[in-house]
Short mmCIF file of C-alpha atoms in Angstrom, two decimals:
data_model
loop_
_atom_site.label_atom_id
_atom_site.label_comp_id
_atom_site.label_asym_id
_atom_site.label_seq_id
_atom_site.Cartn_x
_atom_site.Cartn_y
_atom_site.Cartn_z
CA MET A 117 -102.15 -1.50 -1.13
CA VAL A 118 -100.17 -4.35 0.49
CA ARG A 119 -98.58 -5.29 -2.82
CA THR A 120 -97.65 -1.71 -3.45
CA LYS A 121 -95.84 -1.39 -0.09
CA LEU A 122 -94.00 -4.70 -0.58
CA SER A 123 -92.86 -3.70 -4.02
CA ARG A 124 -91.35 -0.52 -2.57
CA LEU A 125 -89.56 -2.36 0.24
CA LEU A 126 -87.88 -5.04 -1.93
CA PRO A 127 -85.33 -2.71 -3.58
CA VAL A 128 -84.32 -1.34 -0.19
CA VAL A 129 -83.82 -4.82 1.26
CA ALA A 130 -81.87 -5.89 -1.78
CA ALA A 131 -79.63 -2.85 -1.53
CA SER A 132 -79.01 -3.50 2.14
CA ALA A 133 -78.13 -7.11 1.44
CA GLY A 134 -75.67 -6.00 -1.22
CA VAL A 135 -73.94 -3.64 1.18
CA LEU A 136 -73.64 -6.40 3.76
CA ALA A 137 -72.23 -8.79 1.18
CA LEU A 138 -69.65 -6.25 0.05
CA SER A 139 -68.70 -5.60 3.67
CA ALA A 140 -68.25 -9.30 4.31
CA CYS A 141 -66.04 -9.74 1.21
CA GLY A 142 -63.98 -6.68 2.06
CA GLY A 143 -63.39 -7.82 5.63
CA GLY A 144 -62.04 -11.18 4.46
CA GLY A 145 -59.40 -9.58 2.15
CA THR A 146 -58.12 -6.84 4.46
CA THR A 147 -54.63 -7.42 6.06
CA PRO A 148 -55.02 -7.70 9.82
CA ALA A 149 -54.09 -4.50 11.60
CA ALA A 150 -51.57 -6.31 13.84
CA SER A 151 -49.40 -7.19 10.81
CA THR A 152 -48.99 -3.54 9.79
CA SER A 153 -48.38 -2.10 13.24
CA THR A 154 -44.88 -1.02 14.32
CA PRO A 155 -43.16 -4.02 15.97
CA SER A 156 -42.37 -3.83 19.65
CA PRO A 157 -38.68 -3.50 20.68
CA SER A 158 -38.52 -7.22 21.45
CA GLU A 159 -39.73 -8.02 17.92
CA SER A 160 -37.63 -5.40 16.13
CA PRO A 161 -35.74 -6.76 13.09
CA ALA A 162 -32.62 -5.07 14.44
CA SER A 163 -32.73 -7.21 17.56
CA SER A 164 -33.78 -10.45 15.91
CA THR A 165 -32.23 -11.03 12.49
CA ALA A 166 -30.60 -7.93 11.02
CA PRO A 167 -27.09 -6.94 12.25
CA THR A 168 -26.91 -3.88 14.45
CA ALA A 169 -24.99 -0.74 13.50
CA THR A 170 -22.22 -1.58 15.98
CA THR A 171 -21.57 -5.10 14.72
CA GLY A 172 -18.77 -3.98 12.36
CA SER A 173 -17.01 -1.78 14.91
CA SER A 174 -16.90 -4.57 17.48
CA THR A 175 -14.86 -6.82 15.17
CA PRO A 176 -11.14 -6.43 16.04
CA ALA A 177 -8.96 -5.05 13.25
CA PRO A 178 -6.46 -7.52 11.81
CA SER A 179 -3.04 -7.14 13.40
CA SER A 180 -0.18 -5.97 11.20
CA SER A 181 2.37 -8.54 10.12
CA PRO A 182 5.61 -8.44 12.15
CA VAL A 183 8.65 -7.02 10.37
CA ALA A 184 10.98 -9.81 9.44
CA ALA A 185 14.45 -9.59 10.91
CA PRO A 186 17.24 -9.38 8.37
CA ALA A 187 18.70 -12.75 7.48
CA ASP A 188 22.03 -13.66 9.07
CA ASN A 189 24.35 -14.23 6.10
CA GLY A 190 27.31 -15.12 8.30
CA LEU A 191 29.33 -12.02 7.39
CA CYS A 192 31.13 -10.04 10.08
CA LYS A 193 29.14 -6.93 11.00
CA SER A 194 30.37 -3.73 12.60
CA GLY A 195 28.99 -4.83 15.97
CA ASP A 196 30.72 -8.22 15.79
CA VAL A 197 34.29 -6.91 15.78
CA LYS A 198 36.85 -4.77 17.56
CA LEU A 199 39.31 -2.81 15.44
CA ALA A 200 42.80 -1.59 16.22
CA LEU A 201 45.89 -0.39 14.37
CA GLY A 202 49.08 -2.39 14.70
CA GLN A 203 52.60 -1.02 14.98
CA GLY A 204 53.83 0.90 11.96
CA ASP A 205 56.76 0.47 9.57
CA ALA A 206 58.05 3.56 7.77
CA GLY A 207 59.36 3.59 4.23
CA ALA A 208 59.44 5.75 1.07
CA GLY A 209 57.56 8.68 2.61
CA SER A 210 54.79 6.48 4.00
CA LEU A 211 53.83 4.65 7.17
CA TYR A 212 52.44 1.11 6.89
CA ARG A 213 50.15 -0.18 9.63
CA SER A 214 47.92 -3.23 9.90
CA LEU A 215 44.25 -2.84 10.65
CA VAL A 216 43.53 -5.69 13.08
CA ILE A 217 39.96 -7.00 12.91
CA THR A 218 39.03 -9.24 15.87
CA ASN A 219 35.80 -11.19 16.19
CA SER A 220 34.45 -10.07 19.56
CA SER A 221 31.05 -11.75 19.17
CA GLY A 222 30.03 -15.16 20.45
CA LYS A 223 29.65 -16.75 17.01
CA PRO A 224 31.83 -17.32 13.93
CA CYS A 225 31.67 -14.80 11.10
CA GLU A 226 33.29 -14.40 7.70
CA ILE A 227 35.08 -11.50 6.07
CA GLN A 228 36.37 -11.06 2.52
CA GLY A 229 37.62 -8.16 0.44
CA PHE A 230 38.69 -4.58 1.04
CA PRO A 231 37.59 -2.52 4.03
CA GLY A 232 36.40 1.00 3.30
CA VAL A 233 38.87 3.43 4.89
CA SER A 234 38.86 7.24 5.13
CA TYR A 235 40.11 10.03 7.37
CA VAL A 236 37.59 11.83 9.57
CA GLY A 237 37.92 15.07 11.51
CA GLY A 238 36.06 17.79 13.39
CA THR A 239 33.46 17.35 16.09
CA ASP A 240 30.99 15.95 13.57
CA GLY A 241 33.28 13.25 12.20
CA HIS A 242 33.14 14.50 8.61
CA GLN A 243 35.31 12.84 6.00
CA VAL A 244 38.63 14.47 5.12
CA GLY A 245 39.83 13.87 1.58
CA LYS A 246 39.29 10.83 -0.62
CA ASP A 247 38.62 7.24 0.41
CA ALA A 248 41.62 4.92 0.60
CA PHE A 249 42.74 3.50 -2.72
CA ARG A 250 42.22 -0.27 -3.01
CA GLU A 251 45.55 -1.85 -3.85
CA GLY A 252 45.89 -5.35 -5.28
CA THR A 253 43.23 -8.02 -5.78
CA LYS A 254 40.42 -9.30 -3.60
CA GLY A 255 41.57 -12.17 -1.40
CA ASN A 256 39.82 -15.30 -0.22
CA ALA A 257 37.21 -15.34 2.51
CA VAL A 258 38.55 -15.51 6.06
CA LYS A 259 36.48 -17.26 8.71
CA LEU A 260 36.87 -15.82 12.19
CA ASN A 261 35.85 -17.84 15.20
CA PRO A 262 35.20 -15.86 18.40
CA GLY A 263 38.46 -14.23 19.48
CA GLN A 264 40.25 -14.76 16.15
CA SER A 265 41.65 -11.89 14.05
CA ALA A 266 42.27 -10.94 10.43
CA VAL A 267 44.28 -7.99 9.13
CA ALA A 268 44.22 -5.50 6.27
CA ASP A 269 47.37 -3.46 5.55
CA ILE A 270 46.98 0.31 5.26
CA GLN A 271 49.46 2.77 3.77
CA PHE A 272 49.50 6.26 5.29
CA VAL A 273 51.25 8.65 2.92
CA ASN A 274 53.07 11.57 4.52
CA VAL A 275 50.95 14.49 3.31
CA ARG A 276 53.97 16.76 3.40
CA ASN A 277 54.89 15.03 0.15
CA PHE A 278 52.14 17.06 -1.51
CA ASP A 279 52.07 20.78 -2.25
CA SER A 280 50.29 22.39 0.70
CA ALA A 281 48.13 24.60 -1.52
CA THR A 282 46.91 21.50 -3.33
CA CYS A 283 46.72 19.26 -0.26
CA GLN A 284 45.02 21.68 2.13
CA PRO A 285 46.48 19.96 5.25
CA THR A 286 43.77 19.34 7.84
CA GLU A 287 43.85 17.85 11.32
CA VAL A 288 42.21 14.42 11.49
CA LYS A 289 41.09 12.41 14.51
CA GLY A 290 41.23 8.94 13.06
CA LEU A 291 39.77 6.53 10.52
CA ARG A 292 36.24 5.58 9.59
CA ILE A 293 36.21 1.88 8.70
CA TYR A 294 33.55 -0.06 6.80
CA LEU A 295 33.95 -3.81 6.83
CA PRO A 296 33.47 -5.45 3.40
CA GLN A 297 29.76 -5.58 2.44
CA GLU A 298 28.76 -3.68 5.59
CA THR A 299 26.84 -0.39 5.72
CA ALA A 300 27.55 0.55 9.35
CA SER A 301 30.98 1.91 10.23
CA ASN A 302 33.51 1.73 13.06
CA PHE A 303 35.88 4.45 14.23
CA VAL A 304 39.57 3.89 14.95
CA PRO A 305 41.41 6.75 16.71
CA SER A 306 44.57 7.86 14.90
CA PRO A 307 45.25 11.60 15.27
CA GLY A 308 47.31 13.18 12.54
CA THR A 309 47.12 15.27 9.39
CA GLY A 310 45.35 14.56 6.12
CA CYS A 311 44.68 16.33 2.85
CA ALA A 312 41.23 17.87 2.72
CA SER A 313 41.49 18.28 -1.05
CA THR A 314 40.43 15.47 -3.37
CA LYS A 315 42.63 16.86 -6.15
CA ILE A 316 46.02 15.68 -4.87
CA PRO A 317 48.28 13.90 -7.41
CA GLY A 318 48.14 10.51 -5.74
CA ASN A 319 46.56 8.81 -2.73
CA GLN A 320 46.98 9.78 0.90
CA LEU A 321 45.61 6.37 1.98
CA ALA A 322 45.77 2.91 0.40
CA VAL A 323 44.37 -0.39 1.72
CA LYS A 324 44.93 -4.05 0.79
CA THR A 325 42.52 -6.95 1.01
CA VAL A 326 41.77 -8.73 4.29
CA HIS A 327 43.92 -11.80 5.04
CA PRO A 328 44.46 -14.09 8.03
CA ALA A 329 46.50 -12.57 10.85
#
């Protein structure tokens, strides 16, 4: 009887021992619960190693490059000079007057070639007729120290020499002047009459190259 009871108990004990052994092995290989738990705010990757979402927006944007000022090439500009018309000499149906160009700036400047000349009229300063014809050849450069002047001779043709139907006589208020190689203009008052038409048989204005006064 004793042997019979022992023989029945041995399988149960063995089974229990196996369960305990499996439990022990399983417990040794399981990742600790603390390593899989959600980290506290102080241990958050965002606050320790990884950059936050606002890192990029806090970096100042690169400033734009400053616009370079145009190089000073030493030429006389519209703002460097004062213009005036000299006394006129009449002859052969025309009036000849000198355009006097005076360096009114505080530095030397240089001028060479033909000024751009045209009549302007109306309250908006629109051009009247064709630009002045360039007569002769381009002269040498003229250096103007502050206060010095150069001149360019202008021929004003009497527009009554032209047929009125062709000329379309129009009141003008003066001249628009562009210095050589300059894109900004100056205005010189000279009230009179010009031909609005660009179809006249000839030139109502003619200009010669700049030369020393």
